[in-house]
Amino acid sequence: MEGMQEYLKKVEKRILSSQVLKPKCRICGKEVTNTTPYFILCEDCKKKEEIKERKILIQKRLQIIPLKFRNIDTDKKELLMKCKDKSVFCYGTAGTGKTIFIQSLIKKYIREGKKVLYYSFPTLIMILRNAYKKVIE
């Protein structure tokens, strides 16, 4: 019994005298003080990863916009700022820029991190029709 206690004291002494390994950032290798069990990142790398994830999320959300409108912006910037955070209903004759204006507004919201639902007019009519159909049945 005494032999076991002496052995445990020696092991404890070795552990206490040995250098404690500090976790290192998995990207840059700097020592990290605040960690979670799964993500060992320094503050700089953590910020960079958050920016990357946000850009990926924005790109995914921008996919709701039809491809032909993704790289086009409206020339009505002051009107765009007035419509921000308001309900918008656009109407007018063909070729006046309604679709491009709405697409620009959608892109602005997505880049600000807001969620956006986008429906074309025929799709919206189908959704409304099906909603009333379910109520009637």
PDB file of N, CA and C in Angstrom, residues 27-119:
ATOM      1  N   ILE A  27      -5.933  27.393 -36.855  1.00  0.00           N
ATOM      2  CA  ILE A  27      -5.616  28.019 -38.144  1.00  0.00           C
ATOM      3  C   ILE A  27      -4.211  28.630 -38.134  1.00  0.00           C
ATOM      4  N   CYS A  28      -3.930  29.509 -37.165  1.00  0.00           N
ATOM      5  CA  CYS A  28      -2.650  30.223 -37.182  1.00  0.00           C
ATOM      6  C   CYS A  28      -1.627  29.671 -36.193  1.00  0.00           C
ATOM      7  N   GLY A  29      -2.059  28.884 -35.199  1.00  0.00           N
ATOM      8  CA  GLY A  29      -1.131  28.275 -34.251  1.00  0.00           C
ATOM      9  C   GLY A  29      -0.827  29.108 -33.014  1.00  0.00           C
ATOM     10  N   LYS A  30      -1.453  30.288 -32.863  1.00  0.00           N
ATOM     11  CA  LYS A  30      -1.242  31.104 -31.661  1.00  0.00           C
ATOM     12  C   LYS A  30      -1.874  30.414 -30.458  1.00  0.00           C
ATOM     13  N   GLU A  31      -1.320  30.702 -29.266  1.00  0.00           N
ATOM     14  CA  GLU A  31      -1.924  30.165 -28.051  1.00  0.00           C
ATOM     15  C   GLU A  31      -3.273  30.822 -27.816  1.00  0.00           C
ATOM     16  N   VAL A  32      -4.223  30.018 -27.372  1.00  0.00           N
ATOM     17  CA  VAL A  32      -5.593  30.478 -27.191  1.00  0.00           C
ATOM     18  C   VAL A  32      -5.952  30.385 -25.722  1.00  0.00           C
ATOM     19  N   THR A  33      -6.612  31.428 -25.203  1.00  0.00           N
ATOM     20  CA  THR A  33      -7.016  31.399 -23.796  1.00  0.00           C
ATOM     21  C   THR A  33      -8.459  30.938 -23.637  1.00  0.00           C
ATOM     22  N   ASN A  34      -9.370  31.492 -24.415  1.00  0.00           N
ATOM     23  CA  ASN A  34     -10.790  31.128 -24.321  1.00  0.00           C
ATOM     24  C   ASN A  34     -11.120  30.154 -25.443  1.00  0.00           C
ATOM     25  N   THR A  35     -11.512  28.951 -25.096  1.00  0.00           N
ATOM     26  CA  THR A  35     -11.837  27.955 -26.112  1.00  0.00           C
ATOM     27  C   THR A  35     -13.141  27.258 -25.774  1.00  0.00           C
ATOM     28  N   THR A  36     -13.706  26.663 -26.797  1.00  0.00           N
ATOM     29  CA  THR A  36     -14.814  25.743 -26.618  1.00  0.00           C
ATOM     30  C   THR A  36     -14.274  24.384 -27.030  1.00  0.00           C
ATOM     31  N   PRO A  37     -14.896  23.309 -26.625  1.00  0.00           N
ATOM     32  CA  PRO A  37     -14.342  21.995 -26.926  1.00  0.00           C
ATOM     33  C   PRO A  37     -14.150  21.704 -28.416  1.00  0.00           C
ATOM     34  N   TYR A  38     -14.966  22.276 -29.278  1.00  0.00           N
ATOM     35  CA  TYR A  38     -14.913  21.914 -30.686  1.00  0.00           C
ATOM     36  C   TYR A  38     -14.213  22.949 -31.562  1.00  0.00           C
ATOM     37  N   PHE A  39     -14.214  24.208 -31.139  1.00  0.00           N
ATOM     38  CA  PHE A  39     -13.654  25.263 -31.970  1.00  0.00           C
ATOM     39  C   PHE A  39     -12.537  25.967 -31.232  1.00  0.00           C
ATOM     40  N   ILE A  40     -11.304  25.629 -31.556  1.00  0.00           N
ATOM     41  CA  ILE A  40     -10.175  26.281 -30.920  1.00  0.00           C
ATOM     42  C   ILE A  40      -9.633  27.295 -31.914  1.00  0.00           C
ATOM     43  N   LEU A  41     -10.041  28.548 -31.732  1.00  0.00           N
ATOM     44  CA  LEU A  41      -9.616  29.632 -32.612  1.00  0.00           C
ATOM     45  C   LEU A  41      -9.215  30.840 -31.778  1.00  0.00           C
ATOM     46  N   CYS A  42      -8.180  31.569 -32.244  1.00  0.00           N
ATOM     47  CA  CYS A  42      -7.841  32.838 -31.592  1.00  0.00           C
ATOM     48  C   CYS A  42      -8.879  33.869 -32.038  1.00  0.00           C
ATOM     49  N   GLU A  43      -8.878  35.021 -31.394  1.00  0.00           N
ATOM     50  CA  GLU A  43      -9.889  36.049 -31.694  1.00  0.00           C
ATOM     51  C   GLU A  43      -9.808  36.525 -33.142  1.00  0.00           C
ATOM     52  N   ASP A  44      -8.585  36.706 -33.667  1.00  0.00           N
ATOM     53  CA  ASP A  44      -8.431  37.172 -35.055  1.00  0.00           C
ATOM     54  C   ASP A  44      -9.011  36.172 -36.044  1.00  0.00           C
ATOM     55  N   CYS A  45      -8.659  34.901 -35.874  1.00  0.00           N
ATOM     56  CA  CYS A  45      -9.148  33.856 -36.787  1.00  0.00           C
ATOM     57  C   CYS A  45     -10.652  33.659 -36.638  1.00  0.00           C
ATOM     58  N   LYS A  46     -11.149  33.830 -35.407  1.00  0.00           N
ATOM     59  CA  LYS A  46     -12.588  33.701 -35.168  1.00  0.00           C
ATOM     60  C   LYS A  46     -13.352  34.762 -35.951  1.00  0.00           C
ATOM     61  N   LYS A  47     -12.850  36.017 -35.931  1.00  0.00           N
ATOM     62  CA  LYS A  47     -13.495  37.096 -36.678  1.00  0.00           C
ATOM     63  C   LYS A  47     -13.462  36.819 -38.177  1.00  0.00           C
ATOM     64  N   LYS A  48     -12.313  36.339 -38.674  1.00  0.00           N
ATOM     65  CA  LYS A  48     -12.188  36.024 -40.097  1.00  0.00           C
ATOM     66  C   LYS A  48     -13.156  34.924 -40.504  1.00  0.00           C
ATOM     67  N   GLU A  49     -13.300  33.903 -39.671  1.00  0.00           N
ATOM     68  CA  GLU A  49     -14.226  32.801 -39.959  1.00  0.00           C
ATOM     69  C   GLU A  49     -15.670  33.287 -39.955  1.00  0.00           C
ATOM     70  N   GLU A  50     -16.016  34.175 -39.027  1.00  0.00           N
ATOM     71  CA  GLU A  50     -17.384  34.726 -38.981  1.00  0.00           C
ATOM     72  C   GLU A  50     -17.687  35.520 -40.243  1.00  0.00           C
ATOM     73  N   ILE A  51     -16.702  36.296 -40.728  1.00  0.00           N
ATOM     74  CA  ILE A  51     -16.879  37.066 -41.965  1.00  0.00           C
ATOM     75  C   ILE A  51     -17.078  36.127 -43.144  1.00  0.00           C
ATOM     76  N   LYS A  52     -16.279  35.054 -43.208  1.00  0.00           N
ATOM     77  CA  LYS A  52     -16.418  34.059 -44.290  1.00  0.00           C
ATOM     78  C   LYS A  52     -17.800  33.424 -44.269  1.00  0.00           C
ATOM     79  N   GLU A  53     -18.255  33.024 -43.084  1.00  0.00           N
ATOM     80  CA  GLU A  53     -19.568  32.384 -42.956  1.00  0.00           C
ATOM     81  C   GLU A  53     -20.683  33.336 -43.364  1.00  0.00           C
ATOM     82  N   ARG A  54     -20.547  34.614 -43.009  1.00  0.00           N
ATOM     83  CA  ARG A  54     -21.566  35.606 -43.379  1.00  0.00           C
ATOM     84  C   ARG A  54     -21.618  35.786 -44.896  1.00  0.00           C
ATOM     85  N   LYS A  55     -20.444  35.822 -45.543  1.00  0.00           N
ATOM     86  CA  LYS A  55     -20.405  35.958 -47.003  1.00  0.00           C
ATOM     87  C   LYS A  55     -21.055  34.756 -47.679  1.00  0.00           C
ATOM     88  N   ILE A  56     -20.801  33.563 -47.157  1.00  0.00           N
ATOM     89  CA  ILE A  56     -21.407  32.350 -47.715  1.00  0.00           C
ATOM     90  C   ILE A  56     -22.922  32.401 -47.558  1.00  0.00           C
ATOM     91  N   LEU A  57     -23.398  32.827 -46.391  1.00  0.00           N
ATOM     92  CA  LEU A  57     -24.835  32.941 -46.142  1.00  0.00           C
ATOM     93  C   LEU A  57     -25.477  33.944 -47.094  1.00  0.00           C
ATOM     94  N   ILE A  58     -24.824  35.076 -47.305  1.00  0.00           N
ATOM     95  CA  ILE A  58     -25.349  36.098 -48.222  1.00  0.00           C
ATOM     96  C   ILE A  58     -25.432  35.536 -49.634  1.00  0.00           C
ATOM     97  N   GLN A  59     -24.392  34.814 -50.073  1.00  0.00           N
ATOM     98  CA  GLN A  59     -24.410  34.236 -51.417  1.00  0.00           C
ATOM     99  C   GLN A  59     -25.547  33.224 -51.568  1.00  0.00           C
ATOM    100  N   LYS A  60     -25.799  32.433 -50.521  1.00  0.00           N
ATOM    101  CA  LYS A  60     -26.907  31.475 -50.577  1.00  0.00           C
ATOM    102  C   LYS A  60     -28.248  32.199 -50.682  1.00  0.00           C
ATOM    103  N   ARG A  61     -28.406  33.256 -49.898  1.00  0.00           N
ATOM    104  CA  ARG A  61     -29.675  33.988 -49.909  1.00  0.00           C
ATOM    105  C   ARG A  61     -29.885  34.748 -51.213  1.00  0.00           C
ATOM    106  N   LEU A  62     -28.797  35.207 -51.836  1.00  0.00           N
ATOM    107  CA  LEU A  62     -28.920  35.923 -53.107  1.00  0.00           C
ATOM    108  C   LEU A  62     -29.397  35.017 -54.237  1.00  0.00           C
ATOM    109  N   GLN A  63     -29.356  33.715 -54.023  1.00  0.00           N
ATOM    110  CA  GLN A  63     -29.782  32.781 -55.069  1.00  0.00           C
ATOM    111  C   GLN A  63     -31.282  32.829 -55.326  1.00  0.00           C
ATOM    112  N   ILE A  64     -32.058  33.472 -54.448  1.00  0.00           N
ATOM    113  CA  ILE A  64     -33.500  33.595 -54.720  1.00  0.00           C
ATOM    114  C   ILE A  64     -33.757  34.581 -55.849  1.00  0.00           C
ATOM    115  N   ILE A  65     -32.778  35.448 -56.109  1.00  0.00           N
ATOM    116  CA  ILE A  65     -32.925  36.438 -57.183  1.00  0.00           C
ATOM    117  C   ILE A  65     -32.610  35.759 -58.514  1.00  0.00           C
ATOM    118  N   PRO A  66     -33.470  35.930 -59.506  1.00  0.00           N
ATOM    119  CA  PRO A  66     -33.172  35.342 -60.814  1.00  0.00           C
ATOM    120  C   PRO A  66     -31.801  35.790 -61.315  1.00  0.00           C
ATOM    121  N   LEU A  67     -31.097  34.885 -61.944  1.00  0.00           N
ATOM    122  CA  LEU A  67     -29.718  35.095 -62.364  1.00  0.00           C
ATOM    123  C   LEU A  67     -29.519  36.371 -63.182  1.00  0.00           C
ATOM    124  N   LYS A  68     -30.450  36.678 -64.065  1.00  0.00           N
ATOM    125  CA  LYS A  68     -30.268  37.843 -64.936  1.00  0.00           C
ATOM    126  C   LYS A  68     -30.324  39.175 -64.181  1.00  0.00           C
ATOM    127  N   PHE A  69     -30.811  39.184 -62.926  1.00  0.00           N
ATOM    128  CA  PHE A  69     -30.907  40.415 -62.156  1.00  0.00           C
ATOM    129  C   PHE A  69     -29.848  40.540 -61.061  1.00  0.00           C
ATOM    130  N   ARG A  70     -29.005  39.524 -60.867  1.00  0.00           N
ATOM    131  CA  ARG A  70     -28.071  39.539 -59.740  1.00  0.00           C
ATOM    132  C   ARG A  70     -27.011  40.625 -59.843  1.00  0.00           C
ATOM    133  N   ASN A  71     -26.583  40.973 -61.026  1.00  0.00           N
ATOM    134  CA  ASN A  71     -25.511  41.956 -61.177  1.00  0.00           C
ATOM    135  C   ASN A  71     -26.010  43.322 -61.645  1.00  0.00           C
ATOM    136  N   ILE A  72     -27.299  43.540 -61.602  1.00  0.00           N
ATOM    137  CA  ILE A  72     -27.873  44.815 -62.039  1.00  0.00           C
ATOM    138  C   ILE A  72     -28.403  45.549 -60.812  1.00  0.00           C
ATOM    139  N   ASP A  73     -28.142  46.845 -60.734  1.00  0.00           N
ATOM    140  CA  ASP A  73     -28.683  47.670 -59.656  1.00  0.00           C
ATOM    141  C   ASP A  73     -29.487  48.816 -60.246  1.00  0.00           C
ATOM    142  N   THR A  74     -30.379  49.344 -59.464  1.00  0.00           N
ATOM    143  CA  THR A  74     -31.232  50.442 -59.908  1.00  0.00           C
ATOM    144  C   THR A  74     -30.467  51.760 -59.933  1.00  0.00           C
ATOM    145  N   ASP A  75     -30.932  52.672 -60.760  1.00  0.00           N
ATOM    146  CA  ASP A  75     -30.349  54.013 -60.775  1.00  0.00           C
ATOM    147  C   ASP A  75     -31.149  54.955 -59.874  1.00  0.00           C
ATOM    148  N   LYS A  76     -32.179  54.445 -59.222  1.00  0.00           N
ATOM    149  CA  LYS A  76     -33.038  55.247 -58.335  1.00  0.00           C
ATOM    150  C   LYS A  76     -32.620  55.043 -56.872  1.00  0.00           C
ATOM    151  N   LYS A  77     -31.395  55.447 -56.547  1.00  0.00           N
ATOM    152  CA  LYS A  77     -30.831  55.211 -55.211  1.00  0.00           C
ATOM    153  C   LYS A  77     -31.600  55.934 -54.109  1.00  0.00           C
ATOM    154  N   GLU A  78     -32.025  57.176 -54.359  1.00  0.00           N
ATOM    155  CA  GLU A  78     -32.737  57.927 -53.318  1.00  0.00           C
ATOM    156  C   GLU A  78     -34.101  57.293 -53.024  1.00  0.00           C
ATOM    157  N   LEU A  79     -34.753  56.766 -54.040  1.00  0.00           N
ATOM    158  CA  LEU A  79     -36.033  56.078 -53.844  1.00  0.00           C
ATOM    159  C   LEU A  79     -35.814  54.769 -53.079  1.00  0.00           C
ATOM    160  N   LEU A  80     -34.697  54.131 -53.374  1.00  0.00           N
ATOM    161  CA  LEU A  80     -34.340  52.892 -52.676  1.00  0.00           C
ATOM    162  C   LEU A  80     -34.205  53.145 -51.174  1.00  0.00           C
ATOM    163  N   MET A  81     -33.592  54.262 -50.795  1.00  0.00           N
ATOM    164  CA  MET A  81     -33.421  54.586 -49.377  1.00  0.00           C
ATOM    165  C   MET A  81     -34.760  54.940 -48.715  1.00  0.00           C
ATOM    166  N   LYS A  82     -35.664  55.570 -49.466  1.00  0.00           N
ATOM    167  CA  LYS A  82     -36.988  55.913 -48.911  1.00  0.00           C
ATOM    168  C   LYS A  82     -37.816  54.669 -48.647  1.00  0.00           C
ATOM    169  N   CYS A  83     -37.648  53.649 -49.471  1.00  0.00           N
ATOM    170  CA  CYS A  83     -38.452  52.424 -49.353  1.00  0.00           C
ATOM    171  C   CYS A  83     -37.907  51.451 -48.320  1.00  0.00           C
ATOM    172  N   LYS A  84     -36.738  51.731 -47.801  1.00  0.00           N
ATOM    173  CA  LYS A  84     -36.111  50.826 -46.845  1.00  0.00           C
ATOM    174  C   LYS A  84     -37.002  50.646 -45.617  1.00  0.00           C
ATOM    175  N   ASP A  85     -37.180  49.408 -45.201  1.00  0.00           N
ATOM    176  CA  ASP A  85     -37.977  49.026 -44.026  1.00  0.00           C
ATOM    177  C   ASP A  85     -39.451  49.414 -44.138  1.00  0.00           C
ATOM    178  N   LYS A  86     -39.967  49.425 -45.352  1.00  0.00           N
ATOM    179  CA  LYS A  86     -41.390  49.696 -45.573  1.00  0.00           C
ATOM    180  C   LYS A  86     -41.947  48.658 -46.530  1.00  0.00           C
ATOM    181  N   SER A  87     -43.234  48.491 -46.510  1.00  0.00           N
ATOM    182  CA  SER A  87     -43.881  47.635 -47.500  1.00  0.00           C
ATOM    183  C   SER A  87     -43.877  48.376 -48.832  1.00  0.00           C
ATOM    184  N   VAL A  88     -43.601  47.644 -49.896  1.00  0.00           N
ATOM    185  CA  VAL A  88     -43.487  48.281 -51.206  1.00  0.00           C
ATOM    186  C   VAL A  88     -44.379  47.540 -52.197  1.00  0.00           C
ATOM    187  N   PHE A  89     -45.136  48.310 -52.956  1.00  0.00           N
ATOM    188  CA  PHE A  89     -45.943  47.765 -54.044  1.00  0.00           C
ATOM    189  C   PHE A  89     -45.587  48.569 -55.288  1.00  0.00           C
ATOM    190  N   CYS A  90     -45.038  47.900 -56.285  1.00  0.00           N
ATOM    191  CA  CYS A  90     -44.620  48.593 -57.517  1.00  0.00           C
ATOM    192  C   CYS A  90     -45.582  48.260 -58.643  1.00  0.00           C
ATOM    193  N   TYR A  91     -45.959  49.269 -59.378  1.00  0.00           N
ATOM    194  CA  TYR A  91     -46.799  49.057 -60.553  1.00  0.00           C
ATOM    195  C   TYR A  91     -46.394  50.078 -61.607  1.00  0.00           C
ATOM    196  N   GLY A  92     -46.739  49.791 -62.821  1.00  0.00           N
ATOM    197  CA  GLY A  92     -46.419  50.705 -63.908  1.00  0.00           C
ATOM    198  C   GLY A  92     -46.377  49.962 -65.229  1.00  0.00           C
ATOM    199  N   THR A  93     -46.122  50.706 -66.287  1.00  0.00           N
ATOM    200  CA  THR A  93     -46.080  50.098 -67.613  1.00  0.00           C
ATOM    201  C   THR A  93     -44.783  49.319 -67.791  1.00  0.00           C
ATOM    202  N   ALA A  94     -44.764  48.514 -68.810  1.00  0.00           N
ATOM    203  CA  ALA A  94     -43.588  47.681 -69.088  1.00  0.00           C
ATOM    204  C   ALA A  94     -42.363  48.552 -69.363  1.00  0.00           C
ATOM    205  N   GLY A  95     -41.220  48.115 -68.856  1.00  0.00           N
ATOM    206  CA  GLY A  95     -39.968  48.798 -69.150  1.00  0.00           C
ATOM    207  C   GLY A  95     -39.633  49.978 -68.267  1.00  0.00           C
ATOM    208  N   THR A  96     -40.379  50.181 -67.183  1.00  0.00           N
ATOM    209  CA  THR A  96     -40.106  51.340 -66.316  1.00  0.00           C
ATOM    210  C   THR A  96     -39.115  51.015 -65.198  1.00  0.00           C
ATOM    211  N   GLY A  97     -38.692  49.758 -65.061  1.00  0.00           N
ATOM    212  CA  GLY A  97     -37.671  49.386 -64.070  1.00  0.00           C
ATOM    213  C   GLY A  97     -38.196  48.863 -62.754  1.00  0.00           C
ATOM    214  N   LYS A  98     -39.435  48.388 -62.742  1.00  0.00           N
ATOM    215  CA  LYS A  98     -40.035  47.886 -61.491  1.00  0.00           C
ATOM    216  C   LYS A  98     -39.263  46.679 -60.959  1.00  0.00           C
ATOM    217  N   THR A  99     -39.002  45.715 -61.826  1.00  0.00           N
ATOM    218  CA  THR A  99     -38.340  44.475 -61.404  1.00  0.00           C
ATOM    219  C   THR A  99     -36.921  44.753 -60.930  1.00  0.00           C
ATOM    220  N   ILE A 100     -36.191  45.576 -61.670  1.00  0.00           N
ATOM    221  CA  ILE A 100     -34.814  45.891 -61.283  1.00  0.00           C
ATOM    222  C   ILE A 100     -34.797  46.632 -59.948  1.00  0.00           C
ATOM    223  N   PHE A 101     -35.762  47.534 -59.742  1.00  0.00           N
ATOM    224  CA  PHE A 101     -35.840  48.261 -58.477  1.00  0.00           C
ATOM    225  C   PHE A 101     -36.074  47.300 -57.309  1.00  0.00           C
ATOM    226  N   ILE A 102     -37.037  46.395 -57.470  1.00  0.00           N
ATOM    227  CA  ILE A 102     -37.343  45.437 -56.397  1.00  0.00           C
ATOM    228  C   ILE A 102     -36.156  44.504 -56.150  1.00  0.00           C
ATOM    229  N   GLN A 103     -35.495  44.067 -57.207  1.00  0.00           N
ATOM    230  CA  GLN A 103     -34.320  43.200 -57.046  1.00  0.00           C
ATOM    231  C   GLN A 103     -33.222  43.925 -56.275  1.00  0.00           C
ATOM    232  N   SER A 104     -33.024  45.212 -56.551  1.00  0.00           N
ATOM    233  CA  SER A 104     -32.018  46.006 -55.826  1.00  0.00           C
ATOM    234  C   SER A 104     -32.384  46.120 -54.353  1.00  0.00           C
ATOM    235  N   LEU A 105     -33.661  46.305 -54.073  1.00  0.00           N
ATOM    236  CA  LEU A 105     -34.130  46.390 -52.694  1.00  0.00           C
ATOM    237  C   LEU A 105     -33.905  45.053 -51.968  1.00  0.00           C
ATOM    238  N   ILE A 106     -34.203  43.971 -52.652  1.00  0.00           N
ATOM    239  CA  ILE A 106     -33.985  42.632 -52.069  1.00  0.00           C
ATOM    240  C   ILE A 106     -32.510  42.415 -51.761  1.00  0.00           C
ATOM    241  N   LYS A 107     -31.641  42.760 -52.704  1.00  0.00           N
ATOM    242  CA  LYS A 107     -30.195  42.590 -52.478  1.00  0.00           C
ATOM    243  C   LYS A 107     -29.724  43.414 -51.285  1.00  0.00           C
ATOM    244  N   LYS A 108     -30.259  44.621 -51.157  1.00  0.00           N
ATOM    245  CA  LYS A 108     -29.895  45.478 -50.026  1.00  0.00           C
ATOM    246  C   LYS A 108     -30.287  44.818 -48.697  1.00  0.00           C
ATOM    247  N   TYR A 109     -31.495  44.291 -48.626  1.00  0.00           N
ATOM    248  CA  TYR A 109     -31.946  43.609 -47.408  1.00  0.00           C
ATOM    249  C   TYR A 109     -31.093  42.385 -47.103  1.00  0.00           C
ATOM    250  N   ILE A 110     -30.791  41.596 -48.107  1.00  0.00           N
ATOM    251  CA  ILE A 110     -29.997  40.378 -47.897  1.00  0.00           C
ATOM    252  C   ILE A 110     -28.605  40.733 -47.382  1.00  0.00           C
ATOM    253  N   ARG A 111     -27.989  41.742 -47.962  1.00  0.00           N
ATOM    254  CA  ARG A 111     -26.645  42.146 -47.521  1.00  0.00           C
ATOM    255  C   ARG A 111     -26.648  42.677 -46.089  1.00  0.00           C
ATOM    256  N   GLU A 112     -27.786  43.185 -45.636  1.00  0.00           N
ATOM    257  CA  GLU A 112     -27.917  43.655 -44.253  1.00  0.00           C
ATOM    258  C   GLU A 112     -28.235  42.507 -43.297  1.00  0.00           C
ATOM    259  N   GLY A 113     -28.375  41.299 -43.832  1.00  0.00           N
ATOM    260  CA  GLY A 113     -28.624  40.130 -42.995  1.00  0.00           C
ATOM    261  C   GLY A 113     -30.091  39.859 -42.718  1.00  0.00           C
ATOM    262  N   LYS A 114     -30.979  40.541 -43.440  1.00  0.00           N
ATOM    263  CA  LYS A 114     -32.416  40.324 -43.239  1.00  0.00           C
ATOM    264  C   LYS A 114     -32.890  39.185 -44.130  1.00  0.00           C
ATOM    265  N   LYS A 115     -33.911  38.493 -43.673  1.00  0.00           N
ATOM    266  CA  LYS A 115     -34.493  37.414 -44.471  1.00  0.00           C
ATOM    267  C   LYS A 115     -35.510  38.001 -45.438  1.00  0.00           C
ATOM    268  N   VAL A 116     -35.542  37.444 -46.632  1.00  0.00           N
ATOM    269  CA  VAL A 116     -36.401  37.968 -47.679  1.00  0.00           C
ATOM    270  C   VAL A 116     -37.141  36.813 -48.345  1.00  0.00           C
ATOM    271  N   LEU A 117     -38.433  37.011 -48.587  1.00  0.00           N
ATOM    272  CA  LEU A 117     -39.205  36.078 -49.407  1.00  0.00           C
ATOM    273  C   LEU A 117     -39.422  36.737 -50.758  1.00  0.00           C
ATOM    274  N   TYR A 118     -39.201  36.004 -51.812  1.00  0.00           N
ATOM    275  CA  TYR A 118     -39.368  36.550 -53.146  1.00  0.00           C
ATOM    276  C   TYR A 118     -40.292  35.646 -53.939  1.00  0.00           C
ATOM    277  N   TYR A 119     -41.379  36.208 -54.427  1.00  0.00           N
ATOM    278  CA  TYR A 119     -42.312  35.462 -55.267  1.00  0.00           C
ATOM    279  C   TYR A 119     -42.582  36.269 -56.524  1.00  0.00           C
TER     280      TYR A 119
END
